[in-house]
GROMACS .gro file of C-alpha atoms in nm:
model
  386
    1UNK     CA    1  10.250  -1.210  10.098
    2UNK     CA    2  10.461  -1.506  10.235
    3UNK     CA    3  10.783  -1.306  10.307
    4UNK     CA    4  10.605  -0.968  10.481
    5UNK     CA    5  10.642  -0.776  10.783
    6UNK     CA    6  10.588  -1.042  11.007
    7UNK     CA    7  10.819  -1.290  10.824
    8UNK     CA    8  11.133  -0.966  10.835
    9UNK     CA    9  11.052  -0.876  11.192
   10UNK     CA   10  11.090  -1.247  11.262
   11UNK     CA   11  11.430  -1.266  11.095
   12UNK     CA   12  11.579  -0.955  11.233
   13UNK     CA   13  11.527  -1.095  11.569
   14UNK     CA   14  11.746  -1.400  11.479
   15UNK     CA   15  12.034  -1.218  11.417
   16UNK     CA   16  11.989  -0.866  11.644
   17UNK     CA   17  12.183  -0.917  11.976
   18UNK     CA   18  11.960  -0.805  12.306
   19UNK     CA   19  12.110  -0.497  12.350
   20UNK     CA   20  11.978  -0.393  12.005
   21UNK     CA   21  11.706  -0.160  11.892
   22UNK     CA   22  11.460  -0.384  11.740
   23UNK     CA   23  11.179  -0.278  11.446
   24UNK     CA   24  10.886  -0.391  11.698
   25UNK     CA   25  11.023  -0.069  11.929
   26UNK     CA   26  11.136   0.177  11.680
   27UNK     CA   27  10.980   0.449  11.892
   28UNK     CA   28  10.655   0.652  11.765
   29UNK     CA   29  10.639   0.886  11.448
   30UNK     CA   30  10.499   1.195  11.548
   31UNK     CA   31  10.186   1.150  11.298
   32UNK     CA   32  10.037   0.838  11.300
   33UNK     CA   33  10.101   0.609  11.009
   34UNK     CA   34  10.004   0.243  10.878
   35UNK     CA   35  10.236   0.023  10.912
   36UNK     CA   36  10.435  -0.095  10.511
   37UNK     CA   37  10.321  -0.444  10.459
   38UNK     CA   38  10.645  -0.536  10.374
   39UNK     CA   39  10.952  -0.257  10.472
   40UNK     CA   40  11.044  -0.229  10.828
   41UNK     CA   41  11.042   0.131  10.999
   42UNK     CA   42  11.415   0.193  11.000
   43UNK     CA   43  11.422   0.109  10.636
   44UNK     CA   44  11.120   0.354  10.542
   45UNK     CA   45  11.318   0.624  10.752
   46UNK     CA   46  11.629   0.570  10.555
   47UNK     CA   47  11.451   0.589  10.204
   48UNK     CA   48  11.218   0.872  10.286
   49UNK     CA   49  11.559   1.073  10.401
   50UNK     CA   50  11.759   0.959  10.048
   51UNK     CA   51  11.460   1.076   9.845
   52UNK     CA   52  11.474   1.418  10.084
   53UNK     CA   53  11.619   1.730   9.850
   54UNK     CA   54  11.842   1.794  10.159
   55UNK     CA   55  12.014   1.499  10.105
   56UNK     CA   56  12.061   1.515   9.759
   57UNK     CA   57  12.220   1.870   9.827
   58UNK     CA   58  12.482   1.690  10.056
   59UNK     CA   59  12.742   1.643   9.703
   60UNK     CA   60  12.767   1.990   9.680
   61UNK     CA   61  12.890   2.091  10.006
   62UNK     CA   62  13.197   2.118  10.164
   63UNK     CA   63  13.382   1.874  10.362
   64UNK     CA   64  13.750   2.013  10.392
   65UNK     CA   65  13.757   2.121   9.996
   66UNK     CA   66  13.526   2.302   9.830
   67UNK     CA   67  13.420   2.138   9.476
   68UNK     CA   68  13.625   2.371   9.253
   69UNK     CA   69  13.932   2.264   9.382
   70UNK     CA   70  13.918   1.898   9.218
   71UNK     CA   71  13.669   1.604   9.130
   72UNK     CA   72  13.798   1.331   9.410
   73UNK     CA   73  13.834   1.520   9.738
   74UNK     CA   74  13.546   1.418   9.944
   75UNK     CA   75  13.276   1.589   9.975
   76UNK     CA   76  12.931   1.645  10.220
   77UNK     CA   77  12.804   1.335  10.077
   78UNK     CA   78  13.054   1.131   9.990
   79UNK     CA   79  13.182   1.160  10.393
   80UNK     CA   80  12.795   1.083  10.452
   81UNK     CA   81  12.799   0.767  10.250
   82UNK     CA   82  13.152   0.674  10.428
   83UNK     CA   83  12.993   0.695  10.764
   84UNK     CA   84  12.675   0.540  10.641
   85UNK     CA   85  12.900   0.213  10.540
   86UNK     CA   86  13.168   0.227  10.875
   87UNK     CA   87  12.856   0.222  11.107
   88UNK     CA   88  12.675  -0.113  10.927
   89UNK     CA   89  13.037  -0.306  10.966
   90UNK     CA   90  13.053  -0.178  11.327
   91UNK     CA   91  12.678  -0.288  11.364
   92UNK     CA   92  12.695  -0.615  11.155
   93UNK     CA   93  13.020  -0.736  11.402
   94UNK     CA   94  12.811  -0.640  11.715
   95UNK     CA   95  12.475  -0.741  11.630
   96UNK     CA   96  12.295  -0.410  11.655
   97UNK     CA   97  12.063  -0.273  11.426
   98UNK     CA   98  12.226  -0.220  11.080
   99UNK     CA   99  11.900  -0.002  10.923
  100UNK     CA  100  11.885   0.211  11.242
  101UNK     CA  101  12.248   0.245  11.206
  102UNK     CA  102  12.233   0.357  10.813
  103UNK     CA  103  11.946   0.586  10.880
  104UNK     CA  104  12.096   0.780  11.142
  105UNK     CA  105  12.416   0.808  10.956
  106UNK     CA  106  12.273   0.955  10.610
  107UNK     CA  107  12.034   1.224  10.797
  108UNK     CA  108  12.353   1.313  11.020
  109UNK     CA  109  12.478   1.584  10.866
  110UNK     CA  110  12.186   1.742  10.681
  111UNK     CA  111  12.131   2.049  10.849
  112UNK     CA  112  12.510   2.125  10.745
  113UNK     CA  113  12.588   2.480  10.598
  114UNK     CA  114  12.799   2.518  10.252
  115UNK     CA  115  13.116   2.549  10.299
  116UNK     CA  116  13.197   2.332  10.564
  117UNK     CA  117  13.309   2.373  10.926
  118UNK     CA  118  13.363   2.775  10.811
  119UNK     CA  119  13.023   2.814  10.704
  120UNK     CA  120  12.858   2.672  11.032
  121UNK     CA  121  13.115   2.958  11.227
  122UNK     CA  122  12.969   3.234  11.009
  123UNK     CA  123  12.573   3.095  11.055
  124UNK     CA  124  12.662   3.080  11.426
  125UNK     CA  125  12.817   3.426  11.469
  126UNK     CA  126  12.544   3.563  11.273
  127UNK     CA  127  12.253   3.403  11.505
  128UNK     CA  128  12.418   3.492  11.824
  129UNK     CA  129  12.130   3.600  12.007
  130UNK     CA  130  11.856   3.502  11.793
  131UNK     CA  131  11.814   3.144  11.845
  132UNK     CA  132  12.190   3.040  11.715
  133UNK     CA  133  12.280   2.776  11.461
  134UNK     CA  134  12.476   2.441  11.507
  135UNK     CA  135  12.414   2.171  11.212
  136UNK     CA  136  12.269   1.869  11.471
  137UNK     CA  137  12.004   2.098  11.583
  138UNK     CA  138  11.975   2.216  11.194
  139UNK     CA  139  11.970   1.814  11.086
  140UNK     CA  140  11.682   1.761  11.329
  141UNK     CA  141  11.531   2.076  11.244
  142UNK     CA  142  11.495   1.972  10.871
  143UNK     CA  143  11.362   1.602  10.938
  144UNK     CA  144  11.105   1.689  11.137
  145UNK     CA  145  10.987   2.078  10.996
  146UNK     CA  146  11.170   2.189  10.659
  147UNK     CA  147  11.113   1.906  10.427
  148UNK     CA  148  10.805   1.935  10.237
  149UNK     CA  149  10.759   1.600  10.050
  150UNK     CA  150  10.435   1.445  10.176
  151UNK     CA  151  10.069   1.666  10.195
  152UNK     CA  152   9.978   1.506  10.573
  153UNK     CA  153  10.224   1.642  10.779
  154UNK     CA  154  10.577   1.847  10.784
  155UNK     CA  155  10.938   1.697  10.775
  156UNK     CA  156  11.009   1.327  10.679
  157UNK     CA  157  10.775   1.182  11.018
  158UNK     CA  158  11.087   0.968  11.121
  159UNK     CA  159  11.079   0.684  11.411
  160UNK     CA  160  11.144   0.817  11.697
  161UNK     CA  161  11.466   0.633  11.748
  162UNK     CA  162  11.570   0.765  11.419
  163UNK     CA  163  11.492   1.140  11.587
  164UNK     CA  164  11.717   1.050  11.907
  165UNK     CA  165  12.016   0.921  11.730
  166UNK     CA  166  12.037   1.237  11.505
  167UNK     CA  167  12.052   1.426  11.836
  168UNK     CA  168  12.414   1.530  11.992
  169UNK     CA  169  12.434   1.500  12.355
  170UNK     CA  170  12.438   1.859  12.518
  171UNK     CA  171  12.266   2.044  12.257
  172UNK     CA  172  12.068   2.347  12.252
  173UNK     CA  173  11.711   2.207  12.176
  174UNK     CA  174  11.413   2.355  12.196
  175UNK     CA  175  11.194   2.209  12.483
  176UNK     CA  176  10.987   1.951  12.354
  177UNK     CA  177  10.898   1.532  12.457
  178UNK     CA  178  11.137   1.425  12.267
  179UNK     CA  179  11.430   1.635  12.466
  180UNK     CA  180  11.310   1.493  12.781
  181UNK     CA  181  11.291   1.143  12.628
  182UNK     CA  182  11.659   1.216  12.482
  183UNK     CA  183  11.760   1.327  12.822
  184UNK     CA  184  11.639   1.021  12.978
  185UNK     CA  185  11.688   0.727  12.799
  186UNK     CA  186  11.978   0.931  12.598
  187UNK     CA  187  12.075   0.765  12.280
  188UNK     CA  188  12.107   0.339  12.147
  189UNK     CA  189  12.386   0.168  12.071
  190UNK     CA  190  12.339   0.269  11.717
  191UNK     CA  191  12.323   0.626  11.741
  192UNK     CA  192  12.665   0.607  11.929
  193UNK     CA  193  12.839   0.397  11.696
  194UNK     CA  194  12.752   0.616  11.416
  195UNK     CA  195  12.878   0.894  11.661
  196UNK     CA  196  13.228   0.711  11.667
  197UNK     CA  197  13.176   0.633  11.308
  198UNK     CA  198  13.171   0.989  11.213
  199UNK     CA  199  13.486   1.064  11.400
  200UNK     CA  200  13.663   0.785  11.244
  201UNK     CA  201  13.565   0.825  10.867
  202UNK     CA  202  13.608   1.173  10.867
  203UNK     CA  203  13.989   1.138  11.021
  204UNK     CA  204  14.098   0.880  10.781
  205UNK     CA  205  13.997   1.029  10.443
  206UNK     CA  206  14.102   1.403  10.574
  207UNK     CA  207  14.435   1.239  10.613
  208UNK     CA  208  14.396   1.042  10.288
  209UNK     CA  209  14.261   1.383  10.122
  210UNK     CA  210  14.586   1.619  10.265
  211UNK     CA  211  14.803   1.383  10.131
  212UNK     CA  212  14.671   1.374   9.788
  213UNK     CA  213  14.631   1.751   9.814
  214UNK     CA  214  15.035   1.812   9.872
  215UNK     CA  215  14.872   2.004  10.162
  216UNK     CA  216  14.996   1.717  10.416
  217UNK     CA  217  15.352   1.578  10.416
  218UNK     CA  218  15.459   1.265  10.416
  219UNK     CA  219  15.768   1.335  10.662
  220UNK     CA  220  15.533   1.489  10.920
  221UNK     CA  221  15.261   1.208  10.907
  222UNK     CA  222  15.589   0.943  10.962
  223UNK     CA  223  15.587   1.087  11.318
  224UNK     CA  224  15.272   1.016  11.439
  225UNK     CA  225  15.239   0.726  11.688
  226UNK     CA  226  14.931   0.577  11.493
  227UNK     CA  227  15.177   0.602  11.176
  228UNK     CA  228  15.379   0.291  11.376
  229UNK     CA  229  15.082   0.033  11.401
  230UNK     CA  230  15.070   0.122  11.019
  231UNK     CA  231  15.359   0.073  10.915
  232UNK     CA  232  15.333  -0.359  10.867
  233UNK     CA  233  15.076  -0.284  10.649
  234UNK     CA  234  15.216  -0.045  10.440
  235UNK     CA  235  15.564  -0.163  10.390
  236UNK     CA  236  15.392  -0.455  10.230
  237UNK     CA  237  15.250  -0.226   9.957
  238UNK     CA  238  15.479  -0.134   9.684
  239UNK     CA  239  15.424   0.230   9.651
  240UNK     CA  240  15.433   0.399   9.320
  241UNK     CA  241  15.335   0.753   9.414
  242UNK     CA  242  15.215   0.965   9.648
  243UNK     CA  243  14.832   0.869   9.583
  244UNK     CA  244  14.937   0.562   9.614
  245UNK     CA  245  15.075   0.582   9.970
  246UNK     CA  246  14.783   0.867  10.071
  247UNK     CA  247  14.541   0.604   9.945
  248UNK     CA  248  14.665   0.322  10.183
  249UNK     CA  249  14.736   0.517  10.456
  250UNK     CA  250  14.368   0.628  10.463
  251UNK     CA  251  14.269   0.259  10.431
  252UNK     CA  252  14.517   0.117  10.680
  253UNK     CA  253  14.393   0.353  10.921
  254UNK     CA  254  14.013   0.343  10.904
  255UNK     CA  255  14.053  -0.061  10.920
  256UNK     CA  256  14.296   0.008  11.261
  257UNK     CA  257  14.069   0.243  11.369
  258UNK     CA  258  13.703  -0.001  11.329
  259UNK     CA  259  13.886  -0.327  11.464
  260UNK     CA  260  13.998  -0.152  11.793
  261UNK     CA  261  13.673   0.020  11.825
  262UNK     CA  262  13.490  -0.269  11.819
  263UNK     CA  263  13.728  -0.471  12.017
  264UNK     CA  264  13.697  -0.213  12.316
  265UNK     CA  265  13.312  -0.193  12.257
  266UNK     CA  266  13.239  -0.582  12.268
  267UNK     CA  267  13.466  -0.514  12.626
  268UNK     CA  268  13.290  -0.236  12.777
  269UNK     CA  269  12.926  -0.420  12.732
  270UNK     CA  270  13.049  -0.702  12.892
  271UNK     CA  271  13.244  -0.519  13.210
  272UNK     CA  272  12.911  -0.316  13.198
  273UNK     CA  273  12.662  -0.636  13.162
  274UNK     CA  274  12.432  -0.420  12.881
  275UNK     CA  275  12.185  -0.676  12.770
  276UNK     CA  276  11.919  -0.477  12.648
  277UNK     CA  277  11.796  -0.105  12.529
  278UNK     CA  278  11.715  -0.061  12.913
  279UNK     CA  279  12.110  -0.128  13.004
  280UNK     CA  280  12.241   0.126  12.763
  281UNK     CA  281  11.985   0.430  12.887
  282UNK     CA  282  12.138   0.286  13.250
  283UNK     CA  283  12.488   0.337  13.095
  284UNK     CA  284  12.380   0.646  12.964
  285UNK     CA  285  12.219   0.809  13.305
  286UNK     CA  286  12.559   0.653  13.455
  287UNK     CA  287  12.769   0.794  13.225
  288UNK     CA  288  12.935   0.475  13.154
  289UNK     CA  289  13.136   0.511  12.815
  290UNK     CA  290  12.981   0.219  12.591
  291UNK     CA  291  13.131   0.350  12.292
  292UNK     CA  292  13.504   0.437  12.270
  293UNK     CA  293  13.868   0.327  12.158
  294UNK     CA  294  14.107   0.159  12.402
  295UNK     CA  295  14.281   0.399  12.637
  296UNK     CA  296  14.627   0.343  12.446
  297UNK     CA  297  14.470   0.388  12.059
  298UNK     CA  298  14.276   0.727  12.235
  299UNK     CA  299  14.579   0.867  12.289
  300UNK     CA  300  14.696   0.821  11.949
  301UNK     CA  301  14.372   0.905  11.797
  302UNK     CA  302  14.358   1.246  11.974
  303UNK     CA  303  14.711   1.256  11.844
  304UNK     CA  304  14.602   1.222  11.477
  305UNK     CA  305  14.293   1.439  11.541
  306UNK     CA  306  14.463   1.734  11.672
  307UNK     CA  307  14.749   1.727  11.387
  308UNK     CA  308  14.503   1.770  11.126
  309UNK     CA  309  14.352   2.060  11.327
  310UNK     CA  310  14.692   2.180  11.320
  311UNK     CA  311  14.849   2.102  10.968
  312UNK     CA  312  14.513   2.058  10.712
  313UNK     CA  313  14.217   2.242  10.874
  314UNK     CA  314  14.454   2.562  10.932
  315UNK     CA  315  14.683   2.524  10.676
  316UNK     CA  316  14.692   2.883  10.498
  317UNK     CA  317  14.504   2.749  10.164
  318UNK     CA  318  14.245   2.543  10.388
  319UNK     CA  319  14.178   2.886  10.548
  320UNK     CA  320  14.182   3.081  10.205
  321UNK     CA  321  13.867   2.882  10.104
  322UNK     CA  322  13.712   2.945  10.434
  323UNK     CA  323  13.755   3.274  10.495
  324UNK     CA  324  13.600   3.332  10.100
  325UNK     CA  325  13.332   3.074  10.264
  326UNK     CA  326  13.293   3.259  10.589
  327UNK     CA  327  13.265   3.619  10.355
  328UNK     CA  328  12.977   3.488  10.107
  329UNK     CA  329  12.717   3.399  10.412
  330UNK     CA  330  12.787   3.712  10.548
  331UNK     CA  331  12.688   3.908  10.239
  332UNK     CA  332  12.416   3.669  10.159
  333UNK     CA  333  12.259   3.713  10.500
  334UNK     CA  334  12.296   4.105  10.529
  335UNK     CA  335  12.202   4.131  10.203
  336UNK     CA  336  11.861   3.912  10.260
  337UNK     CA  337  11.784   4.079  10.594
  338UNK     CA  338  11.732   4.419  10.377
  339UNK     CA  339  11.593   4.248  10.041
  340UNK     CA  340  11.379   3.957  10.175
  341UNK     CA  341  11.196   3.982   9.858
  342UNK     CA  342  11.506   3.771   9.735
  343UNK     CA  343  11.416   3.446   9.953
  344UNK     CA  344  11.187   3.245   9.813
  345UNK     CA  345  10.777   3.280   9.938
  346UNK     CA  346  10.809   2.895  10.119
  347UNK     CA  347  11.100   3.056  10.376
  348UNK     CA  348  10.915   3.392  10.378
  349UNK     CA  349  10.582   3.222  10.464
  350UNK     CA  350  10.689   3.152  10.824
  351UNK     CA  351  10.838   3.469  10.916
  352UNK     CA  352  10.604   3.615  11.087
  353UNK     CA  353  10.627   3.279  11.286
  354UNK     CA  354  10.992   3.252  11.299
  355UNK     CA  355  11.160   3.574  11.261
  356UNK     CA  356  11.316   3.709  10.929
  357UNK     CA  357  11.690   3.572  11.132
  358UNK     CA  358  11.593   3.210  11.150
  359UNK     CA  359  11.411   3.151  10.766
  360UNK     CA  360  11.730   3.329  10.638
  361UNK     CA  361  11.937   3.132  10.826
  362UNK     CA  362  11.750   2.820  10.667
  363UNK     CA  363  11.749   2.940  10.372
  364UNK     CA  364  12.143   2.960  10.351
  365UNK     CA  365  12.223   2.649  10.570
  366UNK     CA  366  12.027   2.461  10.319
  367UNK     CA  367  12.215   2.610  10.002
  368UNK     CA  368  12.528   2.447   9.823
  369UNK     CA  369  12.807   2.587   9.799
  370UNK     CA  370  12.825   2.616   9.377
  371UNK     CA  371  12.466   2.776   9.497
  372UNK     CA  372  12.528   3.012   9.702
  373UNK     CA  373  12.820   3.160   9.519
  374UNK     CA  374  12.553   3.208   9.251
  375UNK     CA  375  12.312   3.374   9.433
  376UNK     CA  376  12.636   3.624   9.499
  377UNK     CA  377  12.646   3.678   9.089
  378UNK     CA  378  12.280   3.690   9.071
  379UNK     CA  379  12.206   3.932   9.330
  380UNK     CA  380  12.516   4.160   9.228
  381UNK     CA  381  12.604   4.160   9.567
  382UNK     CA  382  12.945   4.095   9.508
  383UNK     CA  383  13.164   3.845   9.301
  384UNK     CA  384  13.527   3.705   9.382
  385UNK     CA  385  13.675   3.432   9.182
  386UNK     CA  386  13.684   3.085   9.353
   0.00000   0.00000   0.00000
């Protein structure tokens, strides 16, 4: 094969700046595995987690809407898809690692409940004190023990770099080697651009989304400092209607948001001298901050960031649809903890080894939404109109 493994690794490092995770170091799979004769590791992680039923789940979970309430809000996977495409630019510009930047992105929010940030709340108040929830742990917890595609071994068997950039920083993990590794040579350059990525993509369309909705206002957004370094842009745009305007403010933003990102990274690796993997676990034990915006767009991001908390996320309908959210795990997961013969035999197969808490608390965080407010009907548990 004249353009195999050898010939791609060979390529890649043409183009992958120093600093970069490269394919010859993409950190051990837990089981043992040839290597493809002609797909790099990064790229085998990605496709083995886009083939994964817990991806394919993402399009029916909530991002700030749940699906009833129209076709073109975004949704679990369309935000996953977003982030997926922000973090290759970011990578492209800098020279990093564009597969370990995909792969990480995709898997990121897997271990998400339905119904959004409400549904992780109601999985978290109902595991206090039995192991908790949080959707990282949850993400990592499905790659590497609740997928069941291949007969060898449990999970996906991702690279271990893969494994460390799904991790948050600070989590609750269970003890294992790859905490300790996570605490000391902490995350790549990849993992914390997708980090950034997340926060970026997920700030732009919610704005973008609110104003579509009606649930936003155009008058209020107008007052936000980041609303000035838009405004060039968008005067030049001859605005028909209101999706018309919540469309390019969402795209204005995201590109303001990327440019200065990058700008401030490309600064801090330079005042930092990061010119390898080995500089950014330095930066990381240092707690130098590789990956951020410029002090002066921070302030405005936070600004942005905490008037969606304020206006969209708690806006009374926004909290309608969670609170229905919030109500539905909590019946589900009473209602399983008295009839487990209503989980299905692969959750109740590990309870003995897991607790009846944590394989219902699986079983729910990996449901859809549309799912799980069938399971209400079908269990005639109880029913409300969504």
């Amino acid at each position: 094969m004249k353009k195999g493994r050898n010939w791609l690794l060979e390529e890649e490092e043409k183009i992958l700046a120093p600093y970069a995770v490269s394919s010859r170091n993409p950190g051990e799979r837990e089981y043992a595995e040839p290597d493809h004769p002609y797909r790099l590791p990064f790229q085998r992680d990605r496709d083995r987690i886009i083939h994964s039923h817990a991806f394919k789940r993402l399009e029916y979970k909530t991002q700030v809407f749940v699906y009833s309430e129209g076709d073109h809000f975004r949704n679990r996977l369309t935000h996953t898809l977003e982030v997926a495409g922000i973090s290759k630019t970011i990578s492209k510009v800098l020279g990093l690692n564009e597969d370990l930047s995909e792969t990480i992105a995709l898997a990121h929010d897997l271990g998400h409940s339905p119904f959004g940030h409400a549904g992780q709340e109601a999985l978290s108040d109902l595991m206090r004190g039995k192991g908790g929830f949080e959707h990282n742990k949850q993400s990592l917890r499905v790659v590497q023990k609740l997928e069941r595609r291949y007969p060898d071994f449990p999970g996906l068997n991702l690279c271990g770099e893969t494994l460390l950039g799904i991790m948050k920083h600070g989590g609750d993990y269970e003890k294992s080697d790859l905490l300790d590794v996570r605490r000391g040579v902490g995350p790549s350059l990849e993992a914390m651009v997708v980090d950034s990525s997340d926060e970026i993509t997920y700030s732009a369309h919610d704005l973008e989304d609110g104003l579509e909705s009606g649930l936003l206002t155009l008058s209020d957004v107008k007052e936000l400092k980041v609303w000035k370094r838009m405004e060039d842009s968008l005067l030049k745009t001859n605005f028909s209607d209101i999706d018309s305007i919540s469309r390019s403010a969402g795209r204005v933003v995201l590109n303001l948001m990327v440019s200065d990102l990058i700008d401030s990274i490309e600064s801090h690796l330079q005042k930092y001298s990061i010119n390898s993997r080995e500089d950014v676990s330095l930066a990381f034990q240092n707690q130098w901050k590789l990956v951020q915006f410029s002090e002066e767009f921070q302030i405005e991001f936070l600004e942005l960031k905490s008037y969606l908390f304020g206006k969209l996320y708690r806006h009374p309908e926004v909290s309608r649809m969670s609170e229905r959210g919030k109500e539905t795990i909590h019946l589900l997961f009473k209602h399983f903890e008295s009839h487990p013969e209503s989980i299905p035999e692969s959750y109740r197969n590990r309870e003995e080894e897991e607790g009846r808490a944590r394989i219902i608390c699986d079983y729910i965080a990996g449901m859809t939404d549309r799912y799980a407010i069938e399971k209400l009907k079908r269990e005639g548990i109880l029913w409300f109109p969504y």
